[in-house]
Amino acid sequence: MILVTGGAGYIGSQFVRYYTRCRPTEKVVVLDNLVEGHLEALDGLSNVHFERADIGDFENVKNILSKHRIDAVVHFASYCYVGESQENPSKYYQNNVAGSISLFRAMEECQVGKLVFSSSCATYGVPVQELINEEHPQNPINVYGLTKLLIEKILTGYADTKDWSFTALRYFNAAGADKSGLVGESHDPETHIIPLALKTALGTKEVLQIFGDDYDTPDGSCIRDYIHVEDLAAAHLLALDKLPTQKGGQFINLGTAYGASVKEIVDVCEQVSGKKISHTFSPRRKGDPARLIADASKAASYLGWKPQHDLRSIVETAWNWETKKRY
Ligand code: UFG
């Protein structure tokens, strides 16, 4: 049986939904403290056992691992606001790093040595090449990225000393929503460009700020590689299935290799919603590199993964969710 930490969060719950769709006879244990997660994200899933717990609660996690005879962990639980991590680094070190160490210690005691970890392209920092592959130097420029890098290193230590097999999946910009429209992105406060653009289309946000129009990009706005959450979910299942035959750690980018500018996002959001998105240009946001685009060839060769959703489909599913948002 697998344990999914952060399984009531945006990406974690999408993975749980995908897993139970693909493996309808298997049960999943979801561990979430519901600080950022939403119990409603698990609505309609019958094969899920929910445990409200914190990854840092060592005794509790140990009991959950042994009670459910867990043999692999998919570890999503994390704080993930780049801006907040700069203002309150201790919160991120405590939850993301110390919490993960506590989880790993519980896994070690229960002899669970298989794990898929949610890492991030934020571990790379400012790109030194057009397409970022897994060998790109890792020099994070914010605390959030640093916490993800530290956890990758800690896991490497477990692989070297305790024979763990793990895969760290480095996501680019997660976006979109489940095609059912039942689950999707719900952050408070929301800081991500696609939900903010769609809220502006809906009229629940007055004006969208575009941070910077003087970048060295064709239209002057920042370029990112947006990847649909369902594609992320599919990659996790492929990575999980590889673990029993995998030795040590693997690090894999998850992106589409297609970069979309902020202005392009606004255009696609206008097309999909059929509404004008009122926007202004503001100064650059601190810590935003001009472009972040994945070389996703390792995900294809190692996992046999190929994203199924393009930008249009990302925005369509996000719009479907935003217009009937339940939580
Ligand atoms: N942007 C705007 N206006 C907004 C919000 C964002 O112009 O109101 C721009 C940003 O400046 C950036 C782009 O839209 O150029 C994307 O910004 P997001 O906030 O949507 O996403 P980020 O690229 O900042 O962050 C994402 C994930 C992080 C991850 C990071 C890796 O949310 O978890 O990618 O770089 F760490």
Short mmCIF file of C-alpha atoms and ligand atoms in Angstrom, two decimals:
data_model
loop_
_atom_site.label_atom_id
_atom_site.label_comp_id
_atom_site.label_asym_id
_atom_site.label_seq_id
_atom_site.Cartn_x
_atom_site.Cartn_y
_atom_site.Cartn_z
CA MET A 1 0.00 0.00 0.00
CA ILE A 2 1.22 3.53 -0.68
CA LEU A 3 1.15 6.58 1.56
CA VAL A 4 0.63 9.98 -0.07
CA THR A 5 1.74 12.92 2.07
CA GLY A 6 0.04 16.20 1.20
CA GLY A 7 -2.56 14.11 -0.61
CA ALA A 8 -5.30 16.70 -0.02
CA GLY A 9 -3.27 19.46 -1.68
CA TYR A 10 -3.46 20.71 -5.26
CA ILE A 11 -1.01 18.30 -6.91
CA GLY A 12 -1.21 15.54 -4.27
CA SER A 13 -4.99 15.18 -4.57
CA GLN A 14 -4.72 15.10 -8.36
CA PHE A 15 -2.25 12.23 -8.01
CA VAL A 16 -4.57 10.36 -5.60
CA ARG A 17 -7.47 10.79 -8.04
CA TYR A 18 -5.35 9.59 -10.96
CA TYR A 19 -3.96 6.62 -8.97
CA THR A 20 -7.41 5.42 -7.91
CA ARG A 21 -8.67 5.80 -11.49
CA CYS A 22 -5.78 3.70 -12.82
CA ARG A 23 -5.79 1.19 -9.94
CA PRO A 24 -9.45 0.94 -8.92
CA THR A 25 -8.87 -2.12 -6.73
CA GLU A 26 -6.00 -0.63 -4.69
CA LYS A 27 -6.28 1.42 -1.55
CA VAL A 28 -4.30 4.59 -0.80
CA VAL A 29 -3.51 6.20 2.53
CA VAL A 30 -3.51 10.00 2.44
CA LEU A 31 -1.70 11.91 5.16
CA ASP A 32 -2.39 15.64 5.31
CA ASN A 33 -2.50 18.19 8.14
CA LEU A 34 -5.08 20.24 6.15
CA VAL A 35 -3.14 23.47 6.70
CA GLU A 36 -2.97 24.05 2.92
CA GLY A 37 -4.94 20.98 1.78
CA HIS A 38 -8.71 20.60 1.39
CA LEU A 39 -10.59 17.51 2.47
CA GLU A 40 -13.09 18.23 -0.35
CA ALA A 41 -10.30 17.47 -2.81
CA LEU A 42 -10.80 13.79 -1.92
CA ASP A 43 -14.59 13.82 -2.44
CA GLY A 44 -15.93 10.85 -4.36
CA LEU A 45 -12.84 8.66 -3.86
CA SER A 46 -13.85 5.45 -2.14
CA ASN A 47 -10.49 3.70 -1.90
CA VAL A 48 -8.82 6.41 0.15
CA HIS A 49 -8.09 6.17 3.84
CA PHE A 50 -7.51 9.66 5.23
CA GLU A 51 -5.19 10.36 8.17
CA ARG A 52 -5.10 13.92 9.47
CA ALA A 53 -1.50 14.23 10.62
CA ASP A 54 1.62 16.30 10.19
CA ILE A 55 4.69 14.80 8.49
CA GLY A 56 6.71 16.10 11.46
CA ASP A 57 4.69 14.11 14.01
CA PHE A 58 7.17 11.22 14.23
CA GLU A 59 5.22 8.78 16.45
CA ASN A 60 1.99 9.32 14.56
CA VAL A 61 3.63 8.86 11.15
CA LYS A 62 5.42 5.73 12.37
CA ASN A 63 2.12 4.25 13.55
CA ILE A 64 0.44 5.09 10.25
CA LEU A 65 3.27 3.50 8.25
CA SER A 66 3.17 0.26 10.23
CA LYS A 67 -0.61 0.08 10.74
CA HIS A 68 -1.24 0.26 6.97
CA ARG A 69 1.83 -1.79 6.00
CA ILE A 70 3.07 0.98 3.72
CA ASP A 71 5.75 -0.05 1.24
CA ALA A 72 6.26 3.22 -0.66
CA VAL A 73 5.67 6.91 -0.01
CA VAL A 74 4.76 9.66 -2.48
CA HIS A 75 5.83 12.82 -0.69
CA PHE A 76 4.02 16.02 -1.73
CA ALA A 77 3.56 17.71 1.66
CA SER A 78 5.31 21.07 1.56
CA TYR A 79 4.82 24.80 1.75
CA CYS A 80 5.31 26.23 -1.71
CA TYR A 81 5.12 30.02 -1.82
CA VAL A 82 8.41 31.39 -3.09
CA GLY A 83 7.69 34.92 -1.77
CA GLU A 84 6.65 33.69 1.67
CA SER A 85 9.77 31.51 1.91
CA GLN A 86 11.88 34.65 1.57
CA GLU A 87 9.93 36.46 4.29
CA ASN A 88 9.68 33.55 6.70
CA PRO A 89 12.51 31.09 6.00
CA SER A 90 12.14 29.33 9.36
CA LYS A 91 8.61 28.24 8.46
CA TYR A 92 9.99 26.58 5.32
CA TYR A 93 13.03 25.02 6.99
CA GLN A 94 10.82 23.66 9.77
CA ASN A 95 7.99 22.26 7.66
CA ASN A 96 9.71 21.29 4.41
CA VAL A 97 13.13 20.21 5.68
CA ALA A 98 12.68 19.23 9.35
CA GLY A 99 9.26 17.72 8.54
CA SER A 100 10.77 15.62 5.74
CA ILE A 101 13.64 14.47 7.97
CA SER A 102 11.12 13.33 10.56
CA LEU A 103 9.13 11.49 7.87
CA PHE A 104 12.32 9.80 6.57
CA ARG A 105 13.30 8.76 10.12
CA ALA A 106 9.86 7.16 10.57
CA MET A 107 10.26 5.42 7.19
CA GLU A 108 13.69 4.17 8.21
CA GLU A 109 12.31 2.72 11.47
CA CYS A 110 9.50 1.01 9.57
CA GLN A 111 11.87 -0.19 6.83
CA VAL A 112 10.14 1.70 4.06
CA GLY A 113 12.83 2.62 1.55
CA LYS A 114 10.92 3.67 -1.55
CA LEU A 115 9.84 7.22 -2.23
CA VAL A 116 8.76 9.63 -4.97
CA PHE A 117 9.48 13.21 -4.01
CA SER A 118 7.99 16.49 -5.29
CA SER A 119 10.98 18.61 -6.13
CA SER A 120 11.07 21.76 -8.21
CA CYS A 121 12.80 23.60 -11.01
CA ALA A 122 13.31 26.24 -8.32
CA THR A 123 16.35 24.14 -7.27
CA TYR A 124 18.18 25.33 -10.43
CA GLY A 125 18.11 29.09 -9.80
CA VAL A 126 18.93 31.37 -12.70
CA PRO A 127 19.29 29.30 -15.88
CA VAL A 128 22.62 29.29 -17.69
CA GLN A 129 21.22 27.59 -20.78
CA GLU A 130 18.02 27.84 -22.84
CA LEU A 131 16.62 24.41 -21.98
CA ILE A 132 17.27 23.22 -18.43
CA ASN A 133 18.29 19.57 -18.15
CA GLU A 134 18.90 17.62 -14.93
CA GLU A 135 22.66 18.31 -15.04
CA HIS A 136 22.11 22.06 -14.95
CA PRO A 137 23.87 23.59 -11.88
CA GLN A 138 21.63 23.82 -8.83
CA ASN A 139 21.99 27.23 -7.22
CA PRO A 140 18.55 28.12 -5.85
CA ILE A 141 17.87 31.83 -5.45
CA ASN A 142 15.10 31.47 -2.89
CA VAL A 143 14.53 29.56 0.36
CA TYR A 144 11.74 27.46 -1.15
CA GLY A 145 14.10 26.14 -3.85
CA LEU A 146 16.80 25.60 -1.25
CA THR A 147 14.49 23.45 0.91
CA LYS A 148 13.75 21.23 -2.10
CA LEU A 149 17.45 20.92 -2.92
CA LEU A 150 18.31 20.06 0.70
CA ILE A 151 15.71 17.28 0.68
CA GLU A 152 17.14 15.90 -2.58
CA LYS A 153 20.58 15.77 -0.90
CA ILE A 154 19.19 14.14 2.25
CA LEU A 155 17.48 11.49 0.12
CA THR A 156 20.75 10.85 -1.73
CA GLY A 157 22.31 10.11 1.67
CA TYR A 158 19.58 7.55 2.41
CA ALA A 159 20.10 5.95 -1.00
CA ASP A 160 23.87 5.71 -0.38
CA THR A 161 23.71 4.43 3.18
CA LYS A 162 20.40 2.59 3.43
CA ASP A 163 19.83 1.43 -0.14
CA TRP A 164 16.71 3.53 -0.59
CA SER A 165 15.38 3.96 -4.09
CA PHE A 166 13.79 7.31 -4.78
CA THR A 167 12.88 9.62 -7.62
CA ALA A 168 12.84 13.40 -7.21
CA LEU A 169 10.53 14.94 -9.81
CA ARG A 170 11.45 18.54 -10.55
CA TYR A 171 8.24 20.24 -11.62
CA PHE A 172 8.18 23.34 -13.74
CA ASN A 173 4.95 25.44 -13.43
CA ALA A 174 2.11 23.19 -12.31
CA ALA A 175 -1.23 24.38 -13.68
CA GLY A 176 -4.67 23.25 -14.86
CA ALA A 177 -7.33 21.19 -13.13
CA ASP A 178 -8.93 17.78 -13.23
CA LYS A 179 -11.15 17.30 -16.28
CA SER A 180 -14.10 16.42 -13.99
CA GLY A 181 -14.07 20.01 -12.70
CA LEU A 182 -14.33 18.57 -9.17
CA VAL A 183 -10.82 19.48 -8.02
CA GLY A 184 -8.31 22.16 -8.87
CA GLU A 185 -6.06 24.90 -7.61
CA SER A 186 -7.18 26.72 -4.47
CA HIS A 187 -4.52 28.70 -2.66
CA ASP A 188 -5.05 31.44 -0.11
CA PRO A 189 -3.68 33.87 -1.08
CA GLU A 190 -3.52 32.93 -4.77
CA THR A 191 -0.28 34.08 -6.38
CA HIS A 192 -0.13 32.03 -9.59
CA ILE A 193 -0.65 33.64 -12.94
CA ILE A 194 -3.29 31.37 -14.54
CA PRO A 195 -5.82 31.38 -11.67
CA LEU A 196 -5.25 35.12 -11.20
CA ALA A 197 -5.83 35.82 -14.91
CA LEU A 198 -9.02 33.70 -14.83
CA LYS A 199 -10.28 35.42 -11.68
CA THR A 200 -9.83 38.72 -13.51
CA ALA A 201 -11.84 37.32 -16.44
CA LEU A 202 -14.56 36.28 -13.99
CA GLY A 203 -14.55 39.71 -12.37
CA THR A 204 -13.58 38.45 -8.88
CA LYS A 205 -10.24 40.23 -9.34
CA GLU A 206 -10.23 43.74 -10.71
CA VAL A 207 -6.95 44.09 -12.58
CA LEU A 208 -4.18 41.61 -13.32
CA GLN A 209 -0.66 42.90 -12.74
CA ILE A 210 1.92 41.70 -15.24
CA PHE A 211 5.26 41.78 -13.48
CA GLY A 212 7.74 43.26 -15.95
CA ASP A 213 7.53 43.98 -19.69
CA ASP A 214 11.23 44.67 -20.18
CA TYR A 215 12.66 41.16 -20.01
CA ASP A 216 14.94 39.89 -22.74
CA THR A 217 12.15 37.79 -24.29
CA PRO A 218 10.27 38.30 -27.59
CA ASP A 219 7.34 40.17 -25.97
CA GLY A 220 9.20 41.45 -22.88
CA SER A 221 7.26 39.34 -20.35
CA CYS A 222 8.54 36.29 -18.44
CA ILE A 223 8.48 32.86 -20.00
CA ARG A 224 7.55 29.71 -18.07
CA ASP A 225 6.94 26.06 -18.88
CA TYR A 226 3.39 25.25 -17.73
CA ILE A 227 2.62 21.61 -17.07
CA HIS A 228 -0.82 20.15 -16.43
CA VAL A 229 -1.37 18.58 -12.99
CA GLU A 230 -2.79 15.42 -14.54
CA ASP A 231 0.43 15.00 -16.54
CA LEU A 232 2.35 15.46 -13.29
CA ALA A 233 0.16 12.81 -11.65
CA ALA A 234 0.85 10.36 -14.48
CA ALA A 235 4.61 10.86 -14.11
CA HIS A 236 4.39 10.07 -10.39
CA LEU A 237 2.72 6.76 -11.07
CA LEU A 238 5.35 5.84 -13.68
CA ALA A 239 8.12 6.82 -11.23
CA LEU A 240 6.49 4.83 -8.43
CA ASP A 241 6.25 1.72 -10.61
CA LYS A 242 9.98 1.94 -11.40
CA LEU A 243 11.11 2.02 -7.78
CA PRO A 244 11.17 -1.75 -7.07
CA THR A 245 13.77 -2.30 -9.81
CA GLN A 246 15.59 1.02 -9.41
CA LYS A 247 18.88 1.41 -7.55
CA GLY A 248 19.49 4.70 -5.77
CA GLY A 249 18.11 8.09 -6.72
CA GLN A 250 16.86 9.56 -9.98
CA PHE A 251 16.23 13.26 -10.68
CA ILE A 252 13.76 14.04 -13.42
CA ASN A 253 12.38 17.27 -14.87
CA LEU A 254 8.67 17.48 -15.54
CA GLY A 255 7.80 20.12 -18.10
CA THR A 256 6.72 20.34 -21.72
CA ALA A 257 9.81 22.04 -23.22
CA TYR A 258 7.39 24.74 -24.44
CA GLY A 259 7.76 28.18 -22.93
CA ALA A 260 4.76 30.53 -22.75
CA SER A 261 5.09 34.21 -21.91
CA VAL A 262 2.84 35.96 -19.39
CA LYS A 263 1.27 37.95 -22.26
CA GLU A 264 0.55 34.69 -24.10
CA ILE A 265 -1.11 33.33 -20.93
CA VAL A 266 -3.36 36.40 -20.83
CA ASP A 267 -4.25 35.90 -24.52
CA VAL A 268 -5.13 32.23 -24.08
CA CYS A 269 -7.13 33.00 -20.91
CA GLU A 270 -9.09 35.64 -22.87
CA GLN A 271 -9.77 33.20 -25.72
CA VAL A 272 -10.91 30.39 -23.43
CA SER A 273 -13.06 32.56 -21.14
CA GLY A 274 -14.37 34.77 -23.93
CA LYS A 275 -13.78 37.79 -21.63
CA LYS A 276 -11.39 40.71 -21.69
CA ILE A 277 -8.76 40.53 -18.96
CA SER A 278 -8.00 43.97 -17.68
CA HIS A 279 -4.28 44.21 -16.94
CA THR A 280 -1.51 46.66 -16.15
CA PHE A 281 2.25 46.38 -16.20
CA SER A 282 4.10 46.57 -12.87
CA PRO A 283 7.81 46.42 -12.08
CA ARG A 284 9.54 43.04 -12.23
CA ARG A 285 8.86 40.70 -9.30
CA LYS A 286 12.02 40.03 -7.29
CA GLY A 287 13.66 36.69 -8.00
CA ASP A 288 11.88 36.00 -11.32
CA PRO A 289 14.26 34.68 -14.01
CA ALA A 290 13.33 35.75 -17.57
CA ARG A 291 12.71 32.21 -18.74
CA LEU A 292 12.45 28.72 -17.24
CA ILE A 293 11.92 25.93 -19.75
CA ALA A 294 12.49 22.22 -19.19
CA ASP A 295 14.49 19.81 -21.20
CA ALA A 296 12.07 16.98 -20.47
CA SER A 297 13.85 14.29 -22.48
CA LYS A 298 14.86 12.23 -19.45
CA ALA A 299 11.21 11.91 -18.35
CA ALA A 300 10.48 10.51 -21.82
CA SER A 301 13.44 8.13 -21.97
CA TYR A 302 13.51 6.94 -18.35
CA LEU A 303 9.82 6.98 -17.46
CA GLY A 304 8.25 6.74 -20.91
CA TRP A 305 6.28 9.89 -20.02
CA LYS A 306 4.81 12.34 -22.47
CA PRO A 307 2.58 15.27 -21.48
CA GLN A 308 -0.93 14.97 -22.90
CA HIS A 309 -2.13 18.54 -22.27
CA ASP A 310 -1.06 21.69 -24.12
CA LEU A 311 -1.45 25.26 -22.86
CA ARG A 312 -4.97 25.54 -24.25
CA SER A 313 -6.07 22.40 -22.40
CA ILE A 314 -4.39 23.66 -19.20
CA VAL A 315 -6.35 26.91 -19.39
CA GLU A 316 -9.62 25.19 -20.40
CA THR A 317 -9.53 22.83 -17.41
CA ALA A 318 -8.48 25.68 -15.09
CA TRP A 319 -11.38 27.81 -16.40
CA ASN A 320 -13.84 24.94 -15.95
CA TRP A 321 -12.68 24.67 -12.31
CA GLU A 322 -12.57 28.40 -11.64
CA THR A 323 -16.16 28.88 -12.81
CA LYS A 324 -17.53 26.17 -10.51
CA LYS A 325 -15.00 26.19 -7.73
CA ARG A 326 -16.19 24.20 -4.67
CA TYR A 327 -13.45 25.15 -2.19
N1 UFG B 1 3.07 36.79 -12.73
C1 UFG B 1 2.55 38.02 -13.08
N2 UFG B 1 1.53 38.52 -12.34
C2 UFG B 1 0.99 37.84 -11.27
C3 UFG B 1 1.54 36.58 -10.92
C4 UFG B 1 2.59 36.08 -11.67
O1 UFG B 1 3.00 38.65 -14.02
O2 UFG B 1 0.07 38.37 -10.63
C5 UFG B 1 4.18 36.24 -13.53
C6 UFG B 1 5.42 36.00 -12.72
O3 UFG B 1 6.19 37.15 -12.62
C7 UFG B 1 6.07 34.88 -13.53
C8 UFG B 1 4.90 34.11 -14.14
O4 UFG B 1 3.78 35.00 -14.05
O5 UFG B 1 6.81 35.43 -14.54
C9 UFG B 1 4.58 32.84 -13.40
O6 UFG B 1 4.43 33.16 -12.01
P1 UFG B 1 3.73 32.18 -10.99
O7 UFG B 1 3.67 32.92 -9.68
O8 UFG B 1 2.47 31.64 -11.55
O9 UFG B 1 4.74 30.96 -10.89
P2 UFG B 1 6.30 30.98 -10.53
O10 UFG B 1 7.01 30.77 -11.82
O11 UFG B 1 6.69 32.15 -9.74
O12 UFG B 1 6.39 29.78 -9.51
C10 UFG B 1 6.24 28.46 -9.89
C11 UFG B 1 5.73 27.63 -8.73
C12 UFG B 1 6.76 27.55 -7.64
C13 UFG B 1 8.06 27.09 -8.23
C14 UFG B 1 8.47 27.99 -9.33
C15 UFG B 1 9.74 27.56 -9.95
O13 UFG B 1 4.56 28.19 -8.22
O14 UFG B 1 6.32 26.63 -6.67
O15 UFG B 1 7.47 27.99 -10.32
O16 UFG B 1 10.34 28.66 -10.54
F1 UFG B 1 9.02 27.13 -7.29
#
